[in-house]
Short mmCIF file of C-alpha atoms in Angstrom, two decimals:
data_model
loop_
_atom_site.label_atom_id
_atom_site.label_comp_id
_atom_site.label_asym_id
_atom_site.label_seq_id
_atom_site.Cartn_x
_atom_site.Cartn_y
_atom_site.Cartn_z
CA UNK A 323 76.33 110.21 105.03
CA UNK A 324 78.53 108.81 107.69
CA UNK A 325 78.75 110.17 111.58
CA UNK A 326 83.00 110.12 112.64
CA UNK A 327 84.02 109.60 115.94
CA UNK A 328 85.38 112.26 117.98
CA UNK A 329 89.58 112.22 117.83
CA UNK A 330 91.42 114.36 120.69
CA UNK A 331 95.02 114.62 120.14
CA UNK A 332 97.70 114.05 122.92
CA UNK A 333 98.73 118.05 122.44
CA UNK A 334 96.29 120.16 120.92
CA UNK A 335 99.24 122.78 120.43
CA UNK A 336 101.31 119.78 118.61
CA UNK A 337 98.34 118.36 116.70
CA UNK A 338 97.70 122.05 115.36
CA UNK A 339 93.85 121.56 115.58
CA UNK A 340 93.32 124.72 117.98
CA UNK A 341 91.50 124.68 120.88
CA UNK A 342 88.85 122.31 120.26
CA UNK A 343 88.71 118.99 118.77
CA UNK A 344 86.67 117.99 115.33
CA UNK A 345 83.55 115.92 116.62
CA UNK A 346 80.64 113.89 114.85
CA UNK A 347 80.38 115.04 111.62
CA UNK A 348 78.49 114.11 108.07
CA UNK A 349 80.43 113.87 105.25
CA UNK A 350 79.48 114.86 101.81
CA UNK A 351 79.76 111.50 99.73
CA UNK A 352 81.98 113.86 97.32
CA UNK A 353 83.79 116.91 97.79
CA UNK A 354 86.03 118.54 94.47
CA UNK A 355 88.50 120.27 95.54
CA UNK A 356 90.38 123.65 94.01
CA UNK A 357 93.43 122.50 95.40
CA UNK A 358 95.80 123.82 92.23
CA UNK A 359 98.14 121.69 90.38
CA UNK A 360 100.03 119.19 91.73
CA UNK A 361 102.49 119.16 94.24
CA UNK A 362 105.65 117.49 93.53
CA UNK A 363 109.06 117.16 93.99
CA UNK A 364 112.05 115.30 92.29
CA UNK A 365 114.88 113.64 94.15
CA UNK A 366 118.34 113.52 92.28
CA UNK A 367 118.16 109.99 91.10
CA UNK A 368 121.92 108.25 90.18
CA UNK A 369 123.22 107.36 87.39
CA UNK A 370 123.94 103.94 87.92
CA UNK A 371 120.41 103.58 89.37
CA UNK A 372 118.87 105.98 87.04
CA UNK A 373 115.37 105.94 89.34
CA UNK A 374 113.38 108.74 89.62
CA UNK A 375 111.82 109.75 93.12
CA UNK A 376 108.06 111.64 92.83
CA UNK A 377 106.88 113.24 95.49
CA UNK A 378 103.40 114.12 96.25
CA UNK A 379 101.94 116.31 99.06
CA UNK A 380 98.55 114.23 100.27
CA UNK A 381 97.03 117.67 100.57
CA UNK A 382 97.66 118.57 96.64
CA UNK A 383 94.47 116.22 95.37
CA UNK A 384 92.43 116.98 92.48
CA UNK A 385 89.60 115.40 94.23
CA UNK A 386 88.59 113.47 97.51
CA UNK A 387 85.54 112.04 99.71
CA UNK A 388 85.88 112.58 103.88
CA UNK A 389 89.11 114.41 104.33
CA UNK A 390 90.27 117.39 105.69
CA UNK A 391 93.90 119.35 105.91
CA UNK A 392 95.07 121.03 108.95
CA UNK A 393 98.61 122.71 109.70
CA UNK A 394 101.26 119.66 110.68
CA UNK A 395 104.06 119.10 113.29
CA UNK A 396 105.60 116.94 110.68
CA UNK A 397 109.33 118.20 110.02
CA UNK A 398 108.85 120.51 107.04
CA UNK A 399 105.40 122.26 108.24
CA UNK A 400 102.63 122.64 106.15
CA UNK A 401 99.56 120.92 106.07
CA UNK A 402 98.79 117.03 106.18
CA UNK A 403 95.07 115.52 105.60
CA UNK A 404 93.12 113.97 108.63
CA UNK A 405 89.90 112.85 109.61
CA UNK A 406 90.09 109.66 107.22
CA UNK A 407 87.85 106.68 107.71
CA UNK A 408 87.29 103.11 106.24
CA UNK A 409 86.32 104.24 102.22
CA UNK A 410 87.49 107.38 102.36
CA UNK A 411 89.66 108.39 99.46
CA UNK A 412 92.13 110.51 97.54
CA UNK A 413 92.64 111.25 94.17
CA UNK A 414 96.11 112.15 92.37
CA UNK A 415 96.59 113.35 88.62
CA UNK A 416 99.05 112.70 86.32
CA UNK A 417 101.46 111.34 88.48
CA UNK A 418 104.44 109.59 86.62
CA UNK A 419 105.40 105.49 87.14
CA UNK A 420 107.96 105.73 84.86
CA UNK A 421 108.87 103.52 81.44
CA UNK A 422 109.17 100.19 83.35
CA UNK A 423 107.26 100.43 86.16
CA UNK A 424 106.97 102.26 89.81
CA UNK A 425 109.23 100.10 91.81
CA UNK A 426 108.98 101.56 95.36
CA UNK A 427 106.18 104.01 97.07
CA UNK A 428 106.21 105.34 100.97
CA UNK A 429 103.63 107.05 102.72
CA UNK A 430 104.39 109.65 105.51
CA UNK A 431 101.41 108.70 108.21
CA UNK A 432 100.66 109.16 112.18
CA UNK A 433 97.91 107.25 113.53
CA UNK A 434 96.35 106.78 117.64
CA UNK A 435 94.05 104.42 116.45
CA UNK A 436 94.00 101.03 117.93
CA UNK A 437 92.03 99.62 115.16
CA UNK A 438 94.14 100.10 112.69
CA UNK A 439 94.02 99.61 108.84
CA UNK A 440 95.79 100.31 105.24
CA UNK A 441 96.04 102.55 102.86
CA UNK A 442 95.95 101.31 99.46
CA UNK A 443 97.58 102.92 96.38
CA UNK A 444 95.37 102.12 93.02
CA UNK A 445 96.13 103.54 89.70
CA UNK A 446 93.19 105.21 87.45
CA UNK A 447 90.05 104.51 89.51
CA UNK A 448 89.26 103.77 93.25
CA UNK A 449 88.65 100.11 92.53
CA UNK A 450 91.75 99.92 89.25
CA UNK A 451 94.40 98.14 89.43
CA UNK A 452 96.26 97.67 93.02
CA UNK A 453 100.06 99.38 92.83
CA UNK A 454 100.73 98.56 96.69
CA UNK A 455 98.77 98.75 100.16
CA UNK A 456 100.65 100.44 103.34
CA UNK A 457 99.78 98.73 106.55
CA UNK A 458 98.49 101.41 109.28
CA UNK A 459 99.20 100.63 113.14
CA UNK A 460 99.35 103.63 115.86
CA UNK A 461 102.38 105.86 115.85
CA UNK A 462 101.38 107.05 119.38
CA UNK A 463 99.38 110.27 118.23
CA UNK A 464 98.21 112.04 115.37
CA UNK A 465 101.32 114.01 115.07
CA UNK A 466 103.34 111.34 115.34
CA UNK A 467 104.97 110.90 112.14
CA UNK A 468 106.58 107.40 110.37
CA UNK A 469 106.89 106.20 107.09
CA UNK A 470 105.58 103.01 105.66
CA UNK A 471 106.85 101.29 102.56
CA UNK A 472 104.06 99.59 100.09
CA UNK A 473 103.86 96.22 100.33
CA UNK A 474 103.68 93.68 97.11
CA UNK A 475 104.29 96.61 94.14
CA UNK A 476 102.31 95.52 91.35
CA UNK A 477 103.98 97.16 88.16
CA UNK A 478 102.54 99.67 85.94
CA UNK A 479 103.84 102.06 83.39
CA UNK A 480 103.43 105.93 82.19
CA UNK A 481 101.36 108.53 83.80
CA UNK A 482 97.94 108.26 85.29
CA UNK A 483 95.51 109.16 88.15
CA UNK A 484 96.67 107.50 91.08
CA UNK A 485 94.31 107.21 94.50
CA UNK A 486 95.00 106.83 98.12
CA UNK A 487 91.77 104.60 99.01
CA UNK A 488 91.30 103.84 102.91
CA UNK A 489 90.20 100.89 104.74
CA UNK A 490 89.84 100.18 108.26
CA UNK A 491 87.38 97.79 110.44
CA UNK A 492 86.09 100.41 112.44
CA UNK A 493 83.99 103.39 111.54
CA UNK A 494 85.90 106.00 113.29
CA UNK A 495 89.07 108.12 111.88
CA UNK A 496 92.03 106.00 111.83
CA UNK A 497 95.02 108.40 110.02
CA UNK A 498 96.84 110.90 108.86
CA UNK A 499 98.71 111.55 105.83
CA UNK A 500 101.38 114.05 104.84
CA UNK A 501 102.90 112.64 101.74
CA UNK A 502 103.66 109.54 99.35
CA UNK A 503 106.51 109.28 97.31
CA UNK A 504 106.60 106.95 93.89
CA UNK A 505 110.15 105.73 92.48
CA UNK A 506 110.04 105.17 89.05
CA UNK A 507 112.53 103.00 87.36
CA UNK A 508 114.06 105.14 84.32
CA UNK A 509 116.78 103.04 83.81
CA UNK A 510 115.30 101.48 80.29
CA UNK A 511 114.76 103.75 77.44
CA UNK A 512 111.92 102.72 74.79
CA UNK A 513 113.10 102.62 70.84
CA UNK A 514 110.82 104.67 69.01
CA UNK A 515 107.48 102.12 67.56
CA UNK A 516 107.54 102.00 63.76
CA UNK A 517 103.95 103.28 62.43
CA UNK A 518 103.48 101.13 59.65
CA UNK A 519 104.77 97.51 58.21
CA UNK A 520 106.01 94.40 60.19
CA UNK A 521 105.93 96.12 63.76
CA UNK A 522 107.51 93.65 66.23
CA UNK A 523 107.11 92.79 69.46
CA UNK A 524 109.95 92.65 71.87
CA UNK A 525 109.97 88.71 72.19
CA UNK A 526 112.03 89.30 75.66
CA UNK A 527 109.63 91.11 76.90
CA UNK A 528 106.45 89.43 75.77
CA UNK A 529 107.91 85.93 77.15
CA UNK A 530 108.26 87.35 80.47
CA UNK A 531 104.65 89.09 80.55
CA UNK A 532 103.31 85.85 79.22
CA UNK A 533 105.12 84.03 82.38
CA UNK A 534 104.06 86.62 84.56
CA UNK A 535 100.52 86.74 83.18
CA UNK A 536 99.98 82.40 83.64
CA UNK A 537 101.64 82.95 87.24
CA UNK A 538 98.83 85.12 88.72
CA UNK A 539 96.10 83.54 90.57
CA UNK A 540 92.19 83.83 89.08
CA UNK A 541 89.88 85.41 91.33
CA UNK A 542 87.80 82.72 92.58
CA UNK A 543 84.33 81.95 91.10
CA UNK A 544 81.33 83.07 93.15
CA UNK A 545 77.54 83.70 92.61
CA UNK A 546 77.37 81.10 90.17
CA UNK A 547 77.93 82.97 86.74
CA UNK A 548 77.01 82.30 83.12
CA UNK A 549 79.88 79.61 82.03
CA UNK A 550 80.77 81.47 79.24
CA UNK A 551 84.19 82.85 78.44
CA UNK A 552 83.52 86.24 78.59
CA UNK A 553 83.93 90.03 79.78
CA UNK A 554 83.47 93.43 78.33
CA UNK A 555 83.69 97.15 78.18
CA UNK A 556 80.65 99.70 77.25
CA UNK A 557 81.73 102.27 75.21
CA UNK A 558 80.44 105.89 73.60
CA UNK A 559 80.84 107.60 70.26
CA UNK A 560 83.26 109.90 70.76
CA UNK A 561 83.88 112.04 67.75
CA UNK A 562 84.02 111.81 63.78
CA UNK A 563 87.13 112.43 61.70
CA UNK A 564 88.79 111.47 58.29
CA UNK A 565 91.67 109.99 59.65
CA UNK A 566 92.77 106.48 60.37
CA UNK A 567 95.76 106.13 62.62
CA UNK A 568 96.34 101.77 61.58
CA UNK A 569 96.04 102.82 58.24
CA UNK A 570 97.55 106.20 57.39
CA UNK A 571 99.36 107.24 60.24
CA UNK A 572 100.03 110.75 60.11
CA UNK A 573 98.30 111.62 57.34
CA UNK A 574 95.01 113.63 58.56
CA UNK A 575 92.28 113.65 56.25
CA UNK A 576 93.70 110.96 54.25
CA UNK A 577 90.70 108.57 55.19
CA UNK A 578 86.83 108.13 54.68
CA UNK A 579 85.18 108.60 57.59
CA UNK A 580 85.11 107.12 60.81
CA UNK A 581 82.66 107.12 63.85
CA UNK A 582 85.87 106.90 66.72
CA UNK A 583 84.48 104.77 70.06
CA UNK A 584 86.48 104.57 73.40
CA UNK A 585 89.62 106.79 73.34
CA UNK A 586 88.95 110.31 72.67
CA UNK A 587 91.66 111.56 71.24
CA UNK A 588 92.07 109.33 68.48
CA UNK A 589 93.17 110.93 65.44
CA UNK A 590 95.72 110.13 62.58
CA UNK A 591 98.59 111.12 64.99
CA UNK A 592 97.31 108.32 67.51
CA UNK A 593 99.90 106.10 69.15
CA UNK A 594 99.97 104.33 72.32
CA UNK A 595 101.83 106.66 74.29
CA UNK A 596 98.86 109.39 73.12
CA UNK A 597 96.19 106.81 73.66
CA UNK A 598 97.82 105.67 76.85
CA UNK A 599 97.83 109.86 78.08
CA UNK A 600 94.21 110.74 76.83
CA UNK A 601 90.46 110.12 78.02
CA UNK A 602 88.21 107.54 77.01
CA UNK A 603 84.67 107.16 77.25
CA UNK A 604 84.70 103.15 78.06
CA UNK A 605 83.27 101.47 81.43
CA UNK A 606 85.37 100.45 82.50
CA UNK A 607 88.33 103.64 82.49
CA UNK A 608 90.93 101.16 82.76
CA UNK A 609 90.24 100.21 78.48
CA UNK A 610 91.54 103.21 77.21
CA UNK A 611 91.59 101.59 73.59
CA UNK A 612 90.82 102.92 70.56
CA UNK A 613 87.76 101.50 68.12
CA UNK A 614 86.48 102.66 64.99
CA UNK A 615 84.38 101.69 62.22
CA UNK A 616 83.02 103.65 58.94
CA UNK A 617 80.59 106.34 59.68
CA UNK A 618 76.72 105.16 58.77
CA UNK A 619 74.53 107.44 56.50
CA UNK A 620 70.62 106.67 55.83
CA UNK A 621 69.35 109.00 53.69
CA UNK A 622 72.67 111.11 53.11
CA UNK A 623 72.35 112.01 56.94
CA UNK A 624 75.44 110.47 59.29
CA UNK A 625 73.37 108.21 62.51
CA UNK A 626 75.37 107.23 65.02
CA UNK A 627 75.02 103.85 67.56
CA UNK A 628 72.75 105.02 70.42
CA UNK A 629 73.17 103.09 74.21
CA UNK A 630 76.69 102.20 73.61
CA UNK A 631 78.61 100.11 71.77
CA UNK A 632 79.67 97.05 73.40
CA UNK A 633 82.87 95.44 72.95
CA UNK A 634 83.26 91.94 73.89
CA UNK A 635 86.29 90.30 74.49
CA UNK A 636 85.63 86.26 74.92
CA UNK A 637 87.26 82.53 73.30
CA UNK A 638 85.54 80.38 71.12
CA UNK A 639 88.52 77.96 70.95
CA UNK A 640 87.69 74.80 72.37
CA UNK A 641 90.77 75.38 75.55
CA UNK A 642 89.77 79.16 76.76
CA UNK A 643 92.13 78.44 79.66
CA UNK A 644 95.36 79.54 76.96
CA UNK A 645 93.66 82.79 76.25
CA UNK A 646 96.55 85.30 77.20
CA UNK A 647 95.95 89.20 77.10
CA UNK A 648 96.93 91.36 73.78
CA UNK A 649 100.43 93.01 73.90
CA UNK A 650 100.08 96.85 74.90
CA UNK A 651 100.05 98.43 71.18
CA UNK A 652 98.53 95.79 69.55
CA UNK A 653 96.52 96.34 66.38
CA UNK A 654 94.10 94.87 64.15
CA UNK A 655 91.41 95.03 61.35
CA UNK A 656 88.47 93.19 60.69
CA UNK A 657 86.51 93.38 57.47
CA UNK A 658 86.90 95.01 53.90
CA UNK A 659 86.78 98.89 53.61
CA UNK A 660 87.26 97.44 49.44
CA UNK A 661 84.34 95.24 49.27
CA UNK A 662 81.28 96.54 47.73
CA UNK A 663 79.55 93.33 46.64
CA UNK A 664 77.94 90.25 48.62
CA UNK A 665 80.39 87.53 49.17
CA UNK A 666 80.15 84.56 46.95
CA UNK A 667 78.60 82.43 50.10
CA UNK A 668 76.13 85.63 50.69
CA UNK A 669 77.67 86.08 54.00
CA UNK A 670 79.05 89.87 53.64
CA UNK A 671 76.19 91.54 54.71
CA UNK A 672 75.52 90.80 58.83
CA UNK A 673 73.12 93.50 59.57
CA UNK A 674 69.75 92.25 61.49
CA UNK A 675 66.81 93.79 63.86
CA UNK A 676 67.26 93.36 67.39
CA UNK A 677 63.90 94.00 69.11
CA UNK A 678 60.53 93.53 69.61
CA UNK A 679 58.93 92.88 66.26
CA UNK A 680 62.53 92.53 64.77
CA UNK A 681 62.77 92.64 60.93
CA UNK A 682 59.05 92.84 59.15
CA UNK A 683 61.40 92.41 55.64
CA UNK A 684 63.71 93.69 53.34
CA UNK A 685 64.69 96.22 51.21
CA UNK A 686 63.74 96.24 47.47
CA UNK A 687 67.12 95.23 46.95
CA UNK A 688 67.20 93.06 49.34
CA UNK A 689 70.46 94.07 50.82
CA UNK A 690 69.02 95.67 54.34
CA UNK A 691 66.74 94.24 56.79
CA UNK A 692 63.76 96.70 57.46
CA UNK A 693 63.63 97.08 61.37
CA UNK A 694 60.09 97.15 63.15
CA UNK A 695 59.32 100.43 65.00
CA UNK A 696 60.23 98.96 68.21
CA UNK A 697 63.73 97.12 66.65
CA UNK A 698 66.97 98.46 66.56
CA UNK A 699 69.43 97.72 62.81
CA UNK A 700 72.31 95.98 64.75
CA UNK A 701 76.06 94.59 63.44
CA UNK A 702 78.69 92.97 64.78
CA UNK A 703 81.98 92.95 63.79
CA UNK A 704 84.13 89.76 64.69
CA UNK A 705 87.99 89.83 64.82
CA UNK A 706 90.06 86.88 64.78
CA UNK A 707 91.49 85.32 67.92
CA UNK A 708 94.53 83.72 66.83
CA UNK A 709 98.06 85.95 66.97
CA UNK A 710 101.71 84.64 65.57
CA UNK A 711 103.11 85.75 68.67
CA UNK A 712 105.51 88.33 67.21
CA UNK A 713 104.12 91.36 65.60
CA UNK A 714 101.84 94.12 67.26
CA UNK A 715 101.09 95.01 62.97
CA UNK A 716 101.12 93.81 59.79
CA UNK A 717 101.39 95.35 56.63
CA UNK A 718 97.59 94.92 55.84
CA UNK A 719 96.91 94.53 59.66
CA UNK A 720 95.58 91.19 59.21
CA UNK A 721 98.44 89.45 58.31
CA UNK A 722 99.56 88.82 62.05
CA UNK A 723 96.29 87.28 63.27
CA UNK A 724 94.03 84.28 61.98
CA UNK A 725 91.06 82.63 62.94
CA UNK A 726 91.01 79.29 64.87
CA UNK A 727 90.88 75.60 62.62
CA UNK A 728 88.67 72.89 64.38
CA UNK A 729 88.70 74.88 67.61
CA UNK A 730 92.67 75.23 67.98
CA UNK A 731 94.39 78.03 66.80
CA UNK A 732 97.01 76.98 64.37
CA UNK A 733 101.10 76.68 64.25
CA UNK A 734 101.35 79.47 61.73
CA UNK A 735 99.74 81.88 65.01
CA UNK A 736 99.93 79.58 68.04
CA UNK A 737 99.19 82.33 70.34
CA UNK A 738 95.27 82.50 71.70
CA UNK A 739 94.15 86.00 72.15
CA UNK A 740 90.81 87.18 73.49
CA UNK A 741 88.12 87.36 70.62
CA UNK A 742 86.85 90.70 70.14
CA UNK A 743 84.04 91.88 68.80
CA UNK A 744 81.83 95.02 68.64
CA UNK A 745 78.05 95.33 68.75
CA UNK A 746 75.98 98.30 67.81
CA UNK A 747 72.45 99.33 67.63
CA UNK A 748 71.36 102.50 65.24
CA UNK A 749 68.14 104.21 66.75
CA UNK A 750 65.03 102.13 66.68
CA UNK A 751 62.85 102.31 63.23
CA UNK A 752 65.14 103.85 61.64
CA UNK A 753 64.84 103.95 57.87
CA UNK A 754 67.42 101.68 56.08
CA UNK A 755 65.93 101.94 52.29
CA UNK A 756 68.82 103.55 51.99
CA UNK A 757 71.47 103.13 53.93
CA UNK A 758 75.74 103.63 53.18
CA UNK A 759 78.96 103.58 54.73
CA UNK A 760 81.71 106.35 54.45
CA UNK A 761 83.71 103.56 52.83
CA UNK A 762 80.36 102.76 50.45
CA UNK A 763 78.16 99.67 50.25
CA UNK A 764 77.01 98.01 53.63
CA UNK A 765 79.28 95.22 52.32
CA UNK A 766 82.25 97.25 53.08
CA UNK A 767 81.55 97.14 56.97
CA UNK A 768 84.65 96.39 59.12
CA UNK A 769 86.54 98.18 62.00
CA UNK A 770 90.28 98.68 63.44
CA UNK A 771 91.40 97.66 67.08
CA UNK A 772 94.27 99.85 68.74
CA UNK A 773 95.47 98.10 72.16
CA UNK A 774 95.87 100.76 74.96
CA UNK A 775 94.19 98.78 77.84
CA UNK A 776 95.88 98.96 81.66
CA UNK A 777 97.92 95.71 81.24
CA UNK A 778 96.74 94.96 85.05
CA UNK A 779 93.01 95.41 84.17
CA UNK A 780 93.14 93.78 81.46
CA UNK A 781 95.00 90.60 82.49
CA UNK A 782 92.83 90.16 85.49
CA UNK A 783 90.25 89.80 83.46
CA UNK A 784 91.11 87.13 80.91
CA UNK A 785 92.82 85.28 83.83
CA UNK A 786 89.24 85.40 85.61
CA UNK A 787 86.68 85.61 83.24
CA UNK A 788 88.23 84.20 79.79
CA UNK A 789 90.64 81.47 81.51
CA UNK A 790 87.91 80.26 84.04
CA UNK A 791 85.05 80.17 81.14
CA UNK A 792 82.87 82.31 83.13
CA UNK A 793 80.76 85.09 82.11
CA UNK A 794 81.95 88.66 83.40
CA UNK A 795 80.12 92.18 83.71
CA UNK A 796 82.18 95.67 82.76
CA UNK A 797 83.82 95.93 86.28
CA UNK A 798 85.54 92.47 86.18
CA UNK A 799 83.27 90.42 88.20
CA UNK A 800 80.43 87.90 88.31
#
């Protein structure tokens, strides 16, 4: 709970608070609100320009912490929110940034605070990726209205939840806000992705986020973290389906089946528009890519991971510092749905007991490790970290990658990627005399990778975490 400072306006009549002022008052730490769809509005955009103009009223949230609306003297009427203080915020969904990137925002504020502060614009969470900050000064009353023009517009692409978060250095209320406006650059069109084969990548485009992505400064190292090249996302189970979107696209049913993680909506229609537009399950929101692996059975009966699975991005290469991000639709599989046997070096099989007590033997074929009550049967599933630079696909989806030689990756796929893996834990003691995949032996193990990360997230991460060699929790940090 936080106490606000009393605000009196110049003109009660003008600031259209009534009679009285608002005084102290606590402030629940989160307040939904039924405020109805959206409020926008389109400007005519040109043709040579072809930008679109969004509109949003600052009263039309979906959900907020420490504001209030009251009626406006702003030209137009209506309502504006007030009574905003340092970490106060507001949240906007489905708000369009268009195919190449928002461009341009403005915010309609009045401030007669001396103190100050910003307003900063943040796509898909209060602490996601940074789209611009407005710089707040007084306007000479709380009804005195300017606009402000972001500052540094990071790029970012599609549709999501945009916030408004507020920061000031003084406790008190410090603005107003009436509306923001986004222009979206629609001046590119996007080809339509093939679904299966040799995808490419467009090399133009790729060159110039590679550029862009070595330009931007790492955040700098602090509390001493693990030197290891590292960061991750926690995700859930989210649903079960015979479908594979890597391998039969559009073809529903056509697959065994698969225990989906991350993206929610991930079925055989999946692409990364749909991934981009739907939920996920991950910590953090900004991964909203799409894992899978065969479902488990022991005894006939489907188990799922319990606590998460965790997927870790990371370099084993011996120059981390060349890791670059994976290209937005980027795909990939790791293992053999096909193989039902041991390898000839006895290396197929990668199950073990993570736990206390850990594995007190094996099966009486010797294929599964038998877990100790307090032990947890545990996999992980490796991908390689080595891409040619010029496909988002391959025709088996392997094709395009390759694992590193001597610690370098090499000139047939020059380009270092971050090496993912997933880990997951069944339920502790569980029974694994007899334990399957949907594809069939525990040899068959192996998993499919569908990009559909927030290019900013993401990139800020390997630039950080991967790039500096240091070891990284969900959020990003040390």
């Amino acid at each position: 709970m936080k106490s606000r400072h009393t605000r009196t306006a110049a003109s009660p009549t003008a600031a259209g608070r009534g009679p009285t002022s608002r005084g102290r008052r606590a402030v629940a730490a989160l307040i939904l609100a039924a405020a109805g769809a959206l409020a926008v509005t389109v400007g005519p955009s040109s043709a040579a320009s072809a930008a679109e103009t969004v509109t949003v009223q600052a009263e039309s949230y979906s959900a907020q912490s420490g504001a209030g609306t009251e009626n406006t003297a702003d030209t137009g009427g209506g309502r504006n929110v007030g009574w905003l203080a340092d970490g106060d915020w507001l949240r906007y969904d489905d708000v369009n940034l268009g195919l190449t990137g928002a461009h341009k925002a403005t915010l309609r504020l009045a401030s007669a605070s001396s103190a100050g502060g910003t307003v900063e614009l943040r796509a898909d969470s209060r602490t996601g990726p940074l789209l611009g900050t407005f710089a707040v000064s007084s306007t000479g009353g709380w009804q005195t209205w300017t606009t402000k023009t972001a500052s540094s517009m990071t790029m970012a692409t599609g549709r999501h939840t945009v916030y408004l978060v507020l920061r000031s250095p003084q406790a008190g209320d410090f603005v107003n806000l009436n509306w923001f406006t986004i222009t979206a650059d629609e001046s590119h069109t996007m080809p339509p992705m093939p679904t299966a084969g040799w995808i490419p990548v467009d090399a133009a485009q790729q060159a110039a986020d590679t550029a862009a992505f070595f330009a931007l400064t790492p955040e700098p190292i602090t509390d001493n973290p693990v030197r290891v090249p590292e960061f991750h996302a926690l995700c859930q189970v989210s649903h079960h389906l015979n479908d594979d979107p890597i391998v039969a696209p559009n073809q529903p049913g056509a697959s065994h089946n698969h225990t989906f993680i991350g993206a929610t909506t991930t079925n055989a229609a999946s692409t990364f528009d749909s991934l981009k537009a739907g939920g996920t399950n991950c910590n953090p929101v900004e991964d909203k890519s799409a894992y899978w692996v065969p479902t488990l059975y022991s005894n006939g009966k489907a188990v799922d991971p319990v606590g998460g699975v965790i997927v870790y991005y990371g370099s084993s290469l011996q120059d981390p510092s060349r890791v670059q991000p994976f290209p937005e639709g980027f795909r990939m599989i790791a293992g053999n749905a096909k193989q039902q046997t041991d390898t000839p070096d006895k290396q197929g099989n990668h199950f073990w007991c993570a736990g206390i007590g850990g594995a007190t033997g094996r099966t009486a074929d010797g294929v599964m490790p038998i877990c100790a009550p307090t032990a947890q049967l545990t996999y992980q599933l490796v991908f390689p970290q080595c891409w040619d630079g010029k496909h988002l696909d391959s025709p088996d989806h392997k094709a395009h990658v390759a694992n590193p030689v001597s610690g370098s990756c090499p000139t047939t796929h020059p380009v270092a990627i971050p090496h993912l893996s997933f880990v997951f834990s069944y339920p502790h003691g569980m029974d694994t005399t007899n334990v399957t995949l949907a594809s069939g032996s525990t040899f068959s193990m192996h998993g499919d990778f569908f990009n559909a990360w927030e290019p900013a997230a993401q990139a800020q991460r390997v630039r950080t975490c991967i790039n500096q060699s240091a070891k990284c929790n969900a959020a990003g940090g040390f």
